[in-house]
Every structure is written in structure tokens, then in C-alpha cells.
mmCIF file of C-alpha atoms in Angstrom:
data_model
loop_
_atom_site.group_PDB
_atom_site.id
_atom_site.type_symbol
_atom_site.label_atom_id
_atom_site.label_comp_id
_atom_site.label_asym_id
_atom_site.label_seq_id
_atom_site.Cartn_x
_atom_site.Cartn_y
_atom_site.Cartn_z
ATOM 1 C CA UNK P 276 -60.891 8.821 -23.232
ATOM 2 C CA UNK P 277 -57.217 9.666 -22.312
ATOM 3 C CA UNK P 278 -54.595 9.841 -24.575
ATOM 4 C CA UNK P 279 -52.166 7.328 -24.392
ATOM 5 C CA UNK P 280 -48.839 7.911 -22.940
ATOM 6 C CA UNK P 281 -46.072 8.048 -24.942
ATOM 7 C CA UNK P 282 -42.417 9.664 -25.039
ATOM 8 C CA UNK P 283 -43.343 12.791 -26.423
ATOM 9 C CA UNK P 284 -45.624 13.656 -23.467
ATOM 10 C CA UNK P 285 -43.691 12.561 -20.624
ATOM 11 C CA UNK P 286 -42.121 15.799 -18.537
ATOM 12 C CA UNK P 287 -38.390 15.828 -18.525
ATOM 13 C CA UNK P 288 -38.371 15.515 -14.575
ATOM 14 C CA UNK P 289 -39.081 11.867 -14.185
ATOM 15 C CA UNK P 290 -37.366 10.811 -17.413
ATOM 16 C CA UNK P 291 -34.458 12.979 -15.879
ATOM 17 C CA UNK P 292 -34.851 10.900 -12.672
ATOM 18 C CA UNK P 293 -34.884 7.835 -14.713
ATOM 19 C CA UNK P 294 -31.487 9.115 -16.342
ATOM 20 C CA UNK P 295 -29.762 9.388 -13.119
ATOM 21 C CA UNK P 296 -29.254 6.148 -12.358
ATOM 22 C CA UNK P 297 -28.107 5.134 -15.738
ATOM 23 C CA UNK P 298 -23.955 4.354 -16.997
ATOM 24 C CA UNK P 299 -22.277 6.334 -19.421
ATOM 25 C CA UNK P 300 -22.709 3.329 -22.058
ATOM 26 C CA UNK P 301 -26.520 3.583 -21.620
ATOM 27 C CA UNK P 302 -26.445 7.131 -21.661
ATOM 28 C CA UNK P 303 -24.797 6.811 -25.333
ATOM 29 C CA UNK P 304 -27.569 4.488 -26.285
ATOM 30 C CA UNK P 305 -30.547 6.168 -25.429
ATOM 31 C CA UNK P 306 -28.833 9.437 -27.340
ATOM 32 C CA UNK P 307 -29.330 7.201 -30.522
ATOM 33 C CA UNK P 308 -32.922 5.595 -29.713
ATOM 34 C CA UNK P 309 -34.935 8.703 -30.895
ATOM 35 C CA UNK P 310 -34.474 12.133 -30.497
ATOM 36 C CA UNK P 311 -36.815 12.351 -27.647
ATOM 37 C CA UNK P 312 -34.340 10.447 -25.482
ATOM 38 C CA UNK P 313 -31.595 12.122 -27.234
ATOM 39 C CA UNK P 314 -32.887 15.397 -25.361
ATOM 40 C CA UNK P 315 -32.750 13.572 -22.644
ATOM 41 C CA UNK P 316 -30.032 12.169 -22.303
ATOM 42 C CA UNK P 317 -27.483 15.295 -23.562
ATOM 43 C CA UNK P 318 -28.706 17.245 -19.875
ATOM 44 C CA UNK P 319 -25.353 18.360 -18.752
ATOM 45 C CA UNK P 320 -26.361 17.255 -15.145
ATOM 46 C CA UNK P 321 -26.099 13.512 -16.192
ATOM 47 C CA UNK P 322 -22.691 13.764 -17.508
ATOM 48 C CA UNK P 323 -21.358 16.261 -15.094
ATOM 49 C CA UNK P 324 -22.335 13.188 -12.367
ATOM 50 C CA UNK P 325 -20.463 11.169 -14.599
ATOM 51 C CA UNK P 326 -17.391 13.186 -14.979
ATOM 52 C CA UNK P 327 -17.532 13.182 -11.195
ATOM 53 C CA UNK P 328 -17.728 9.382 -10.560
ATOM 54 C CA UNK P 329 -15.453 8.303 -13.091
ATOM 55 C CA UNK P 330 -12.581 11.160 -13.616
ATOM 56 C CA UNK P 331 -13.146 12.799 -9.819
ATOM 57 C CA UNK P 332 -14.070 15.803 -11.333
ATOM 58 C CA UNK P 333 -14.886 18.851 -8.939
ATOM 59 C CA UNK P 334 -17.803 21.364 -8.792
ATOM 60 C CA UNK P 335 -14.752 23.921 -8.757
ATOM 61 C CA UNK P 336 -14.224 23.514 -12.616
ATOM 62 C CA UNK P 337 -15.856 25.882 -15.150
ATOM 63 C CA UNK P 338 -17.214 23.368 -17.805
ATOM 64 C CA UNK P 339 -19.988 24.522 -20.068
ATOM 65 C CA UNK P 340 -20.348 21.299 -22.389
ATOM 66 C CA UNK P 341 -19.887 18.308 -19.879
ATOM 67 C CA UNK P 342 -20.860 15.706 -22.172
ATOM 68 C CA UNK P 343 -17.834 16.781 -24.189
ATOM 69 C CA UNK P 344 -15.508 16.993 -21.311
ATOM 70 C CA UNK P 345 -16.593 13.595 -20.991
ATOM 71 C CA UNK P 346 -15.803 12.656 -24.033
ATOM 72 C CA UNK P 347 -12.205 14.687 -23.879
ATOM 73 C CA UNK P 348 -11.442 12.787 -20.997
ATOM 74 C CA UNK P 349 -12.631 9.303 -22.429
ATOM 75 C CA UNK P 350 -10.652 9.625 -25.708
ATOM 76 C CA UNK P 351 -7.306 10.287 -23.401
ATOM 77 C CA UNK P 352 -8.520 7.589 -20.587
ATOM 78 C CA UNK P 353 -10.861 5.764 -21.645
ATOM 79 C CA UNK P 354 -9.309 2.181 -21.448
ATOM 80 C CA UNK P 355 -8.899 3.343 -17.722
ATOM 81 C CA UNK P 356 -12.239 3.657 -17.167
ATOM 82 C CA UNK P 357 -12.918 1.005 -14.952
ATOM 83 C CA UNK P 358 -9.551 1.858 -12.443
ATOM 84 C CA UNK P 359 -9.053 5.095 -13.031
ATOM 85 C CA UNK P 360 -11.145 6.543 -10.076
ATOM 86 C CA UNK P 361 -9.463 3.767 -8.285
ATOM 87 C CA UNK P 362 -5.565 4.072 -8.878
ATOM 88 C CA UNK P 363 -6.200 8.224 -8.607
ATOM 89 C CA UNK P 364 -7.961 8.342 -5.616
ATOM 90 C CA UNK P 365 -4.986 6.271 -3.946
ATOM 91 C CA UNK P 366 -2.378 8.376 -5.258
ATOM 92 C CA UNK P 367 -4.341 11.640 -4.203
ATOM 93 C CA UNK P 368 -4.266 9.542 -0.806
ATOM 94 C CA UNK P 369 -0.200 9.367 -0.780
ATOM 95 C CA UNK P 370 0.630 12.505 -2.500
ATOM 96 C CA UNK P 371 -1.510 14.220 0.497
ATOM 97 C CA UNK P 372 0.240 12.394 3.484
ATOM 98 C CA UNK P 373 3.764 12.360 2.123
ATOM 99 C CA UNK P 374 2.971 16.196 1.252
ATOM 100 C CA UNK P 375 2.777 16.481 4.927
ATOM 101 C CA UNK P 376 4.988 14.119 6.641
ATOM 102 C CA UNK P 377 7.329 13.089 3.815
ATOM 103 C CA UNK P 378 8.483 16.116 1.662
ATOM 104 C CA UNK P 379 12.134 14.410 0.613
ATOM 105 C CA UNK P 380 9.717 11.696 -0.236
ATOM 106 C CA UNK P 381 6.996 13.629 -2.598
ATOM 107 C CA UNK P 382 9.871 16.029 -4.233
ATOM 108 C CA UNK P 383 10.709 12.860 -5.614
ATOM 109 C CA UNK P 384 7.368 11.781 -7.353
ATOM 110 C CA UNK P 385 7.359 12.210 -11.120
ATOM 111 C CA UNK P 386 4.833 13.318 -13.481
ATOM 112 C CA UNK P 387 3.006 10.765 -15.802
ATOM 113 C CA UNK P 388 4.252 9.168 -19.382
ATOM 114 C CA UNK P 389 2.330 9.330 -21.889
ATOM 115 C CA UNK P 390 -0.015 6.843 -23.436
ATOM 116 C CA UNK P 391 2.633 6.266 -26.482
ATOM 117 C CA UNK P 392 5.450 5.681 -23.856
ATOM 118 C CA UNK P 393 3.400 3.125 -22.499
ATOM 119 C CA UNK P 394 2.290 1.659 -25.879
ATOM 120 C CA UNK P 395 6.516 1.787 -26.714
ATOM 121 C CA UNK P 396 7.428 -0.082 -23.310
ATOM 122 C CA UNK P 397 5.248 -2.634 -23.628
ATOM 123 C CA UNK P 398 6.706 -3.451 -27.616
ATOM 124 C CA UNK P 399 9.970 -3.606 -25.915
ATOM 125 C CA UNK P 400 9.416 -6.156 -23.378
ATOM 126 C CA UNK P 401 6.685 -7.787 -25.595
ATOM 127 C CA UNK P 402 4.388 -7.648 -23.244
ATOM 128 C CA UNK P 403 0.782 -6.177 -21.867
ATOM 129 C CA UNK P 404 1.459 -4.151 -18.613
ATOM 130 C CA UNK P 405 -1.824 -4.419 -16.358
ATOM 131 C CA UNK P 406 -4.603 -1.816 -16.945
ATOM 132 C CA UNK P 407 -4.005 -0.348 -13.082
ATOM 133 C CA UNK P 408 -0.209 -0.417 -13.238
ATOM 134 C CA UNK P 409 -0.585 1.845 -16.888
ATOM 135 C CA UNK P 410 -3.072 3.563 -15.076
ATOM 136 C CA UNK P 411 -0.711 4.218 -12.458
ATOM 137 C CA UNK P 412 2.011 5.141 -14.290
ATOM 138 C CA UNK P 413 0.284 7.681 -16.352
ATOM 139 C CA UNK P 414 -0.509 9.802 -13.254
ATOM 140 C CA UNK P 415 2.747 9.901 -11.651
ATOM 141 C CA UNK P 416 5.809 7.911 -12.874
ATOM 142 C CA UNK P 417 7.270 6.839 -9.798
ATOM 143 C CA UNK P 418 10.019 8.062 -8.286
ATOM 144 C CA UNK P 419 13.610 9.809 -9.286
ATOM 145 C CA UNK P 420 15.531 7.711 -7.241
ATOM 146 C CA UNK P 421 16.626 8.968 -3.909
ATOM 147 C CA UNK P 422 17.167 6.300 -0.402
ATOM 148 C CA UNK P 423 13.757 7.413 1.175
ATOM 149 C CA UNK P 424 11.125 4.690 -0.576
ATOM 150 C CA UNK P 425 7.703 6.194 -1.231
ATOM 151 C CA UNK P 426 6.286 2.280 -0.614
ATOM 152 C CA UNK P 427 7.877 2.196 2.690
ATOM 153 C CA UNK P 428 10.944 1.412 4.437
ATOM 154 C CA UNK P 429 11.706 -1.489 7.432
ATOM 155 C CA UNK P 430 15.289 -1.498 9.425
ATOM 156 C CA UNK P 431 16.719 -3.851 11.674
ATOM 157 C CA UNK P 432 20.076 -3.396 13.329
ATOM 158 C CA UNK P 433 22.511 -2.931 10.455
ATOM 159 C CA UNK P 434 19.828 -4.532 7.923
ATOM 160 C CA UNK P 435 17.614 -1.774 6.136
ATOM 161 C CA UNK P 436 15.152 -2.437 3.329
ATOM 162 C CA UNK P 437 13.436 0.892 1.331
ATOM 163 C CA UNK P 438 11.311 0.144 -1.261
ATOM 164 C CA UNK P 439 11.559 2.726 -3.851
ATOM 165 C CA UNK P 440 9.035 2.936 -6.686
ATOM 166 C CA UNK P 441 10.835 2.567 -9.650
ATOM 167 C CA UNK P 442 9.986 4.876 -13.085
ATOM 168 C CA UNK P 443 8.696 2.729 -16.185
ATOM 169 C CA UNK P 444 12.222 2.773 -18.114
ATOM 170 C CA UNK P 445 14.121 1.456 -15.356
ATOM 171 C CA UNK P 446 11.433 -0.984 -14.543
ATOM 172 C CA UNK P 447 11.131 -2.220 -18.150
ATOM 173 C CA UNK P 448 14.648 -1.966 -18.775
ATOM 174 C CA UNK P 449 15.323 -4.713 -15.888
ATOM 175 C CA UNK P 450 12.282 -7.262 -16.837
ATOM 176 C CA UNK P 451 13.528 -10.432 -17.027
ATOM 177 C CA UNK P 452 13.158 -12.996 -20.181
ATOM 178 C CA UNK P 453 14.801 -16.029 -19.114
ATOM 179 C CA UNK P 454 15.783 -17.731 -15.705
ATOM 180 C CA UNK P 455 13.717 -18.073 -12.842
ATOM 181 C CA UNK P 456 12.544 -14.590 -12.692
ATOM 182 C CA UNK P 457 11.134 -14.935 -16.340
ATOM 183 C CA UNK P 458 8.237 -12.903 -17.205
ATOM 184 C CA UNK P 459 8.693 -10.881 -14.162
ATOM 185 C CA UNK P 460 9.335 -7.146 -13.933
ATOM 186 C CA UNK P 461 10.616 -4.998 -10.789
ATOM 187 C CA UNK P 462 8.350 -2.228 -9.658
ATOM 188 C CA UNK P 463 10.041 -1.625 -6.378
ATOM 189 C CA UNK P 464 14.038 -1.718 -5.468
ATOM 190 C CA UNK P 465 15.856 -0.971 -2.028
ATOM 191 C CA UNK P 466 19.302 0.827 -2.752
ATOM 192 C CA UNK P 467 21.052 -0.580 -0.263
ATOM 193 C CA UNK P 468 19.864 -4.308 -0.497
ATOM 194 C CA UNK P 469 18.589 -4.540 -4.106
ATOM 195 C CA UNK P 470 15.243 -6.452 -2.753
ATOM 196 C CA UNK P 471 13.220 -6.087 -5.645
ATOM 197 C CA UNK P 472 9.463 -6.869 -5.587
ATOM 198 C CA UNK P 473 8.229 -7.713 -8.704
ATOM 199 C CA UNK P 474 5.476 -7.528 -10.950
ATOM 200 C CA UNK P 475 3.999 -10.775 -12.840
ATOM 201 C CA UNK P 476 3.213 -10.338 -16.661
ATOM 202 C CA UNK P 477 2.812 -13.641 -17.735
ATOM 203 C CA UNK P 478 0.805 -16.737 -16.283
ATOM 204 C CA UNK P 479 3.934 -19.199 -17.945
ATOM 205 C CA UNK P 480 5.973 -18.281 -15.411
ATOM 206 C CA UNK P 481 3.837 -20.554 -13.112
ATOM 207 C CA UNK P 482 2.129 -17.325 -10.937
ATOM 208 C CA UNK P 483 -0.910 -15.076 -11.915
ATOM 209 C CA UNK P 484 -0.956 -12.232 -14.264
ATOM 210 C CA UNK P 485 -0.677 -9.058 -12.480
ATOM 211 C CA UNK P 486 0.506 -10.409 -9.126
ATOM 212 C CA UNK P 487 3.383 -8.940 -7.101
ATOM 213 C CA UNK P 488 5.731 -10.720 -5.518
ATOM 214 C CA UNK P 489 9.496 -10.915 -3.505
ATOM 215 C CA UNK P 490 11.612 -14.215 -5.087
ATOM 216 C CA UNK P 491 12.931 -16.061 -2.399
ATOM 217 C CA UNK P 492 15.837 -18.421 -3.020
ATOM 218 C CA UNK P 493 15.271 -21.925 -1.509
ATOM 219 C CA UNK P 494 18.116 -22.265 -0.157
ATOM 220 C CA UNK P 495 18.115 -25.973 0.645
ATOM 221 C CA UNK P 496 17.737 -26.491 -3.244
ATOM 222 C CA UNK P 497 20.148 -23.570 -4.713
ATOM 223 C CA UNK P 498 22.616 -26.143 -5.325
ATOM 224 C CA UNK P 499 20.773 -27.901 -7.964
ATOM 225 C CA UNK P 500 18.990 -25.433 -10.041
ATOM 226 C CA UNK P 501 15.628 -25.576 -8.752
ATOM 227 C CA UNK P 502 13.328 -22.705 -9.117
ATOM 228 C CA UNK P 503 12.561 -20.111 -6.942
ATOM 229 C CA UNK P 504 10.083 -19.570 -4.306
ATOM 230 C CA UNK P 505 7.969 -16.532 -4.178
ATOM 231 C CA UNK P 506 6.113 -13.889 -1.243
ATOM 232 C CA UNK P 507 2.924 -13.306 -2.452
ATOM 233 C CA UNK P 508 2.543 -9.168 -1.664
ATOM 234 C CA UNK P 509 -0.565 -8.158 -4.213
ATOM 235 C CA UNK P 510 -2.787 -10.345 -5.643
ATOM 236 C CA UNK P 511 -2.596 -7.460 -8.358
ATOM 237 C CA UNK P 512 -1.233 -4.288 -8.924
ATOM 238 C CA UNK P 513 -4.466 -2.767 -8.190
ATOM 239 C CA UNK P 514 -5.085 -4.167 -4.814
ATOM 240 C CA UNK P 515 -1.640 -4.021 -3.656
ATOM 241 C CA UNK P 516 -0.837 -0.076 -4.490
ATOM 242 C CA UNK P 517 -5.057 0.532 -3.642
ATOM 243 C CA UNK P 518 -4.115 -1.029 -0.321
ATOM 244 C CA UNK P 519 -0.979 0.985 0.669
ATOM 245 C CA UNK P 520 -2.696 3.925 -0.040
ATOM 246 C CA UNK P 521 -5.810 3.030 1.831
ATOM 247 C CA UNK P 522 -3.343 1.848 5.176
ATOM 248 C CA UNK P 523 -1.999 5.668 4.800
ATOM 249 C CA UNK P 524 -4.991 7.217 4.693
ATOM 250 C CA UNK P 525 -5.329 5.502 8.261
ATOM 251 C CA UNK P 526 -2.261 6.352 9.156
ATOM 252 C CA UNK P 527 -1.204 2.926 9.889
ATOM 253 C CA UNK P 528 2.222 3.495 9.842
ATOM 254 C CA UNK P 529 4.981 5.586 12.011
ATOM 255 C CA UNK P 530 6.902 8.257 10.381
ATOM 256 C CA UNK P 531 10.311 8.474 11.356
ATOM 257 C CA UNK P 532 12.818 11.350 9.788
ATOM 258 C CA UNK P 533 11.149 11.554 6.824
ATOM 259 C CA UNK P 534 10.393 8.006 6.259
ATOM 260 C CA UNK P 535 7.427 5.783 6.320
ATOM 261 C CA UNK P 536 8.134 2.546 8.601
ATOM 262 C CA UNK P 537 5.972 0.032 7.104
ATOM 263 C CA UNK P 538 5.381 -1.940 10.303
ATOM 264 C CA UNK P 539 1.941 -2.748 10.918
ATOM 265 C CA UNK P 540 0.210 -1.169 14.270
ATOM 266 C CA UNK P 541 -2.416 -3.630 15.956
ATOM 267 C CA UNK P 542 -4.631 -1.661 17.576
ATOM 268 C CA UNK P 543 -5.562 -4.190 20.670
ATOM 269 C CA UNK P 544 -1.967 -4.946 21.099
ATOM 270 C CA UNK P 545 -1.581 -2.010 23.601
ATOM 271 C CA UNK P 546 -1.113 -1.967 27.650
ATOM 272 C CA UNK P 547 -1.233 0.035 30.088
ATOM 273 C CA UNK P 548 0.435 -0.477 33.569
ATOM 274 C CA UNK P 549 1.278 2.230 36.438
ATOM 275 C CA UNK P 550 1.101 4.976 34.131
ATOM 276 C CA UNK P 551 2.957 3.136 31.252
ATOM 277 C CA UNK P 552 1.876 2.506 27.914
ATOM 278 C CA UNK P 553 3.235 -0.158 25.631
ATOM 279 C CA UNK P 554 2.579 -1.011 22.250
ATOM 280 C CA UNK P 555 3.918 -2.882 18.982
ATOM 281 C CA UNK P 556 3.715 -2.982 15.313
ATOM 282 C CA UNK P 557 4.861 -5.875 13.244
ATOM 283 C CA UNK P 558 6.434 -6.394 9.587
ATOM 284 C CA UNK P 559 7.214 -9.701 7.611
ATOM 285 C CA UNK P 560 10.694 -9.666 6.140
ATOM 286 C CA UNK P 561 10.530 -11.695 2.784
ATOM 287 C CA UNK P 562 14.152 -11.148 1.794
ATOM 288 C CA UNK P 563 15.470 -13.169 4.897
ATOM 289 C CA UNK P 564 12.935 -15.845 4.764
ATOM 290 C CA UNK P 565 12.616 -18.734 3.080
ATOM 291 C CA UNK P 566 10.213 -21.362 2.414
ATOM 292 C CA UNK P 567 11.930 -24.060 2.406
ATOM 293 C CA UNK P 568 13.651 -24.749 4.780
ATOM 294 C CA UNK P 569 10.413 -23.479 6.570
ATOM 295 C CA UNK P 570 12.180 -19.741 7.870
ATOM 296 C CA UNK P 571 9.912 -16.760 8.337
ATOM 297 C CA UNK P 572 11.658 -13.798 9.985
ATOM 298 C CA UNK P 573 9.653 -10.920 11.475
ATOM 299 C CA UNK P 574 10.633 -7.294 12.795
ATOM 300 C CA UNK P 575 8.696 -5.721 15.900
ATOM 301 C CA UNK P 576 8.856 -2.219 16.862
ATOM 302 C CA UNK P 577 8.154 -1.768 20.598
ATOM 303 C CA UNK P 578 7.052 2.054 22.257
ATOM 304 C CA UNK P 579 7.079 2.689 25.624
ATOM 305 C CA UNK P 580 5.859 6.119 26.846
ATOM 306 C CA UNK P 581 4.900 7.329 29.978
ATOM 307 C CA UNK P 582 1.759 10.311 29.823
ATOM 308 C CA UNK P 583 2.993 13.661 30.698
ATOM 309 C CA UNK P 584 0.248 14.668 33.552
ATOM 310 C CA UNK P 585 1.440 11.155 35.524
ATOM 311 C CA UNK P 586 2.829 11.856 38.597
ATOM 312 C CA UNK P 587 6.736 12.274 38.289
ATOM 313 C CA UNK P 588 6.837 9.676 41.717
ATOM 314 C CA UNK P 589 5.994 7.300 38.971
ATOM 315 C CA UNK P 590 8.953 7.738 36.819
ATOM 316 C CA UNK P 591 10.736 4.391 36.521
ATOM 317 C CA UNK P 592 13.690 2.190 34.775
ATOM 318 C CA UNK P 593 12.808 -1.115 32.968
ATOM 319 C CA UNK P 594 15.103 -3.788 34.203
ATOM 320 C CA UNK P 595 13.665 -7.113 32.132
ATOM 321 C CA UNK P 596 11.996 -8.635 29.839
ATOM 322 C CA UNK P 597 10.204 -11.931 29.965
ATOM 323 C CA UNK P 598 8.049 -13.407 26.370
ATOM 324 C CA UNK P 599 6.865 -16.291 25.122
ATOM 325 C CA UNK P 600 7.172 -17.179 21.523
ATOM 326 C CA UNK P 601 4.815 -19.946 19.966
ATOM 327 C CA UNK P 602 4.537 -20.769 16.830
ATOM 328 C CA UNK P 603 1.673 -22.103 14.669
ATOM 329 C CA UNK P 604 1.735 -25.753 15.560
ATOM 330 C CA UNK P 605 1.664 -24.475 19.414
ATOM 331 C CA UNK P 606 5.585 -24.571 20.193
ATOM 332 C CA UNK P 607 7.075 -22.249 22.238
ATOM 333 C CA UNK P 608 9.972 -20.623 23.272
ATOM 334 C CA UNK P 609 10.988 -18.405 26.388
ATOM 335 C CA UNK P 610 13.087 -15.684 27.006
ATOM 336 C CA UNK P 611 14.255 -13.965 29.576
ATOM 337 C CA UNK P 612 16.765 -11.083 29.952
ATOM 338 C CA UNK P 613 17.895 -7.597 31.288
ATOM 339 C CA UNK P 614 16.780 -4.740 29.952
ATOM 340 C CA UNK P 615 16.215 -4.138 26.098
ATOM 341 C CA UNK P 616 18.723 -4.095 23.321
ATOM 342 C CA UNK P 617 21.404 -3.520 25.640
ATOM 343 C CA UNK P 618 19.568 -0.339 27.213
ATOM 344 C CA UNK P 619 17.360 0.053 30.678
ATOM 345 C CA UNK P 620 15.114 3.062 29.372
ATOM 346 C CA UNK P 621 14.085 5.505 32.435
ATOM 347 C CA UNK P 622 10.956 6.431 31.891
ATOM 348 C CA UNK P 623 9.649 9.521 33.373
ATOM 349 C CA UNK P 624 6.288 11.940 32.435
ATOM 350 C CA UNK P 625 6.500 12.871 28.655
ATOM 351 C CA UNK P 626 9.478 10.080 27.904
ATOM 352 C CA UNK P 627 8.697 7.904 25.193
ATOM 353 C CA UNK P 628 11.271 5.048 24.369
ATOM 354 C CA UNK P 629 11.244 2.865 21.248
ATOM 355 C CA UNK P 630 13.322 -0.288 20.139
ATOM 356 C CA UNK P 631 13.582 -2.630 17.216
ATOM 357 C CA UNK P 632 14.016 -6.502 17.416
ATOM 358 C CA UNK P 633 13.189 -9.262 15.589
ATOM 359 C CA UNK P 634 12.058 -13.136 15.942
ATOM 360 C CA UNK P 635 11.567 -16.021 13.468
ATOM 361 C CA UNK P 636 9.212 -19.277 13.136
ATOM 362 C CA UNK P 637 9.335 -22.530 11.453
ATOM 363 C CA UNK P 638 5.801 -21.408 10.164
ATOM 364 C CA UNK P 639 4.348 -18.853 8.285
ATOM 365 C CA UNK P 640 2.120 -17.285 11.534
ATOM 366 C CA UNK P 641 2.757 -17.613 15.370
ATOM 367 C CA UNK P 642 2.431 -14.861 18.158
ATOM 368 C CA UNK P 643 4.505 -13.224 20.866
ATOM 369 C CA UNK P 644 3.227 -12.347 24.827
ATOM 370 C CA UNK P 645 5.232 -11.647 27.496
ATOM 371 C CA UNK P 646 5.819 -8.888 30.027
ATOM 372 C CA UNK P 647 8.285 -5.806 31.106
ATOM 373 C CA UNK P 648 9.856 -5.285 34.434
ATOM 374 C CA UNK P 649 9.957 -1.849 35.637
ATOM 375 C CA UNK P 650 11.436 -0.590 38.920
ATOM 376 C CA UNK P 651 10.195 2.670 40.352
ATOM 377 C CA UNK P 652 13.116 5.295 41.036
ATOM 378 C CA UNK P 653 11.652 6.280 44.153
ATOM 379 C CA UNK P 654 10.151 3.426 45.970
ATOM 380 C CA UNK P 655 12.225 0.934 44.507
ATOM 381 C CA UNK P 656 9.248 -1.321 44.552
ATOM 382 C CA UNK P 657 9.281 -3.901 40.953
ATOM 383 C CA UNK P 658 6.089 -4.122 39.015
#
């Protein structure tokens, strides 16, 4: 007759296999079920695949004990655990493309505060910060301020709006306690038009914990008090820093000098006609819309570029432009005109021309077609 199975006879390898797939938390529990488990569960090889998943730890450490490392790490980060592999992934995402493309940009990044500086802020404003945005904070604490916004900058004609990610003290020092901004702290700032999105930290003011938002006067009501309207840009802090770093990573945006233009590349809107390419990238402008009166104002940023291997008997001058604007509920408006911005680009092999403009709806969505008019130099032929 066999002897029956119990945990002293099992072999390590399946109850290792077994281990793999278990959380930190049941990891801990199974160490105090009996000291066969205990065994078990203290192989270094389950905790070094949890110091991986949860604090992005590298096999290019040295770590003899990494149940303890663990455990260093969870005493310091601990309440983090659920976002921290979250919120450091994205800023290892934005430190590595500003590191490239930015460098004004990421000399300006500070280290981390401390958990007590945290802790103090939050007595001083009496109130809880989210989990992600201490998180965030702890890592790097956003930026010395310079004019060159690490969340991305939009400009339009003598309008420019850099959004600069402010450093806990300044951000704490400027939350609000009464008015219509009450409850509300800023996390970003522009320096030139002191546009301030801002992040939510109480559900009395009317909005959701944790969201972040740009106030928007109403301008029809101003007159008698009434409160604010608000931009919805992050349904949290979480998915609206996770996001920016994930639209990076994809290099969604342009960089121009040094800066990030945060104007959003759609990769079908792109044509090509007689050698010349054209495409667009969008941005909403919250600080001059409004919701009511219905007034939603959006930038476009046009490139035109002709391939350098075309022939050069292709090289041509744009002479006008032709679009249609409609709006959600289907109306539309026409215009026609010479040349762009005041300028008739040549375009020859290797040129590349780019302009900024802007449009506005009665509604929150609508869409723009239209068509360019290009004359070639040598055949003077219009196409």
C-alpha cells in the first residue's frame, strides 16, 4: 500500500512551480502555515520575480537576500505598491526621450521628496494627495521652473501655452480653499499665460477625487457669480501622467527647439499628391474655450514636404487653399484663399514647410477636409 502524500514528501520542484504564480501577500502566508511551506516559500527566485514585477528591479543588481530587499523596498514603498511599477515605468519613459530630444527640458527634473515631506504637505493643505501623484512625486519632484514645460507646450500666433510641472511646495502652496477653485490644487502652470491645470482633492467641490482639470470661466455667466466650468484632462492622476508618457514612448508628438508640441498626429490624416506629402496634428485649447456659450477652439499644425529623390521638374509653389469646416450637428463652413498664413511655400526635393492655424466650433467635435493648390515652376500646369 502507498504511503499517502503529504507536504513533507512532495519535491520542491512542483511546489516551487506552484509558488510561481503566487502574490507577495500569499507568499507571506504560506511562510507562516508550517515550516514546510516556509522552506518554500523563502526561495530567493520567488521574491527576486517579485522585486522585478513590482519595484522593476534588474538582473544587473547583486542581491544575496531578495526576500529582504523586498522587504527594504516595501517598508520605504510599500503604500505604492499597487502604482509604483506604473508611475516609474512612465517616468523612465520621459526621462529617456527628453534625455534625447529635450536636454533644457530633463536638466530641469528634480529628485524625489521624501515620504515625511509628503506626510507634512498634505497636514498643510489638510488634505490626502492621490496614491499615484505621491508616488509621482517621490521619484522626481517636478520641475525647477524654466519656460520649456516637461508636459508639453502648444503656440499659436502670439498665443503660447507651456505646461510646466510644478514641484510639491509650489503646488501646495497655491491649493485653493475657498472660491470656485476650492479643493483644487495646480500641478501644471504656463509662465507666460498662467493656465493652470489642476488637480481635484476633494469630491465637495462637485468633480471626482483625483481628476485633473483646466477651469474655464463661463463667460456668459461671469457677471453674476456663477461657478466655473471645467476641461476634463485625466480622469486621475494616474491615467493622465501614465498616458503622456505612454504617447511619448510613441513618439506622438513633434519636437521643435527643444520643446515637445503637444499636438496630436493622426496617422490616416496624411496625402500624398505629385510627389507631395501633407499631413496634420491637432490640439484642443481649453484656456480659450468655453462651454457656455458653446466655444471650442482648436490649433492644427500642417507639414508639407516634398521627398528628396523626386524629380526636381516637380518642385512647385502652393498658391491656395480650399477646406470645409463642419461641425458636429453637420454645419459647415468654406474657405477659400491664397496661399497660407500670408506665405506661398516653394516646395522643391528635400523642402519641408510647416504652418500653424487654428479653427473653432459651436460643439465639442467636428472635422476639417479640404485641398491645396500647387503650381509647378516649370510647366506651370495647377494641380
Amino acid at each position: 500500500m502507498a504511503a499517502p502524500v503529504n507536504l513533507n514528501n512532495i519535491p520542491d520542484d512542483p511546489l516551487n512551480h506552484i509558488f510561481s504564480y503566487l502574490d507577495y501577500k500569499d507568499l507571506v502566508s504560506c511562510c507562516r502555515a508550517c515550516h514546510r511551506l516556509h522552506a518554500v516559500a523563502e526561495n530567493n527566485v520567488h521574491w527576486k520575480r517579485l522585486c522585478q514585477f513590482y519595484w522593476l528591479e534588474t538582473n544587473s543588481i547583486s542581491v544575496s537576500d531578495w526576500k529582504q530587499h523586498f522587504v527594504a523596498w516595501y517598508k520605504d514603498y510599500g503604500r505604492y505598491v499597487n502604482c509604483y511599477r506604473k508611475i516609474k515605468k512612465a517616468w523612465t519613459n520621459i526621462e529617456n526621450f527628453i534625455e534625447k530630444s529635450c536636454p533644457k527640458i530633463y536638466s530641469s527634473i528634480q529628485s524625489g521628496v521624501s515620504e515625511e515631506v509628503l506626510t507634512e504637505a498634505e497636514n498643510r493643505i489638510h488634505q490626502n494627495l492621490p496614491d499615484a501623484f505621491r508616488c509621482s512625486y517621490r521619484i522626481h519632484n517636478g520641475q525647477s521652473l524654466i519656460t520649456h514645460g516637461l508636459m508639453g507646450t502648444v503656440k499659436i500666433a502670439s498665443h503660447v501655452r507651456t505646461q510646466e510641472l510644478l514641484d510639491l511646495r509650489t503646488a501646495t502652496n497655491n491649493y485653493q480653499d475657498h472660491g470656485d477653485l476650492k479643493f483644487m490644487m495646480p500641478i501644471t502652470l504656463c509662465p507666460f499665460t498662467h493656465v493652470a491645470q489642476l488637480l481635484v482633492l476633494s469630491e465637495d467641490s462637485g468633480l471626482g477625487y483625483g481628476q485633473v482639470v483646466y477651469p474655464t470661466p463661463d463667460n456668459m455667466l461671469l457677471s453674476n457669480n456663477s461657478a466655473m466650468d471645467f476641461f476634463i484632462s485625466g480622469n486621475s492622476f494616474e491615467d493622465w501622467f501614465i498616458s503622456y508618457a505612454q504617447d511619448l514612448e510613441r513618439n506622438t508628438f513633434s519636437v521643435v527647439n527643444g520643446q515637445i508640441y503637444r499636438l496630436y498626429r493622426e496617422p490616416s490624416c496624411i496625402a500624398v499628391t505629385s510627389g507631395i506629402q501633407v499631413t496634420v496634428a491637432t490640439a484642443f485649447m481649453p484656456e480659450l474655450s468655453t462651454i457656455n456659450p458653446p466655444h471650442f477652439f482648436f490649433v492644427y499644425y500642417i507639414t508639407m514636404s516634398m521627398a528628396e529623390d523626386e524629380d526636381p521638374k516637380e518642385s512647385c509653389q502652393l498658391e491656395t487653399r480650399h477646406w470645409i469646416i463642419t461641425n458636429e450637428e453637420g454645419n459647415e463652413e468654406r474657405v477659400d484663399g491664397p496661399g497660407v498664413v500670408g506665405e506661398y511655400p516653394i516646395m522643391r526635393p528635400k523642402a519641408i514647410y510647416s504652418y500653424t492655424s487654428c479653427c473653432s466650433f459651436a460643439t465639442p467635435t467636428g472635422n476639417m477636409r479640404g485641398t491645396f493648390t500647387f503650381r509647378n515652376l516649370k510647366t506651370d500646369m495647377f494641380f
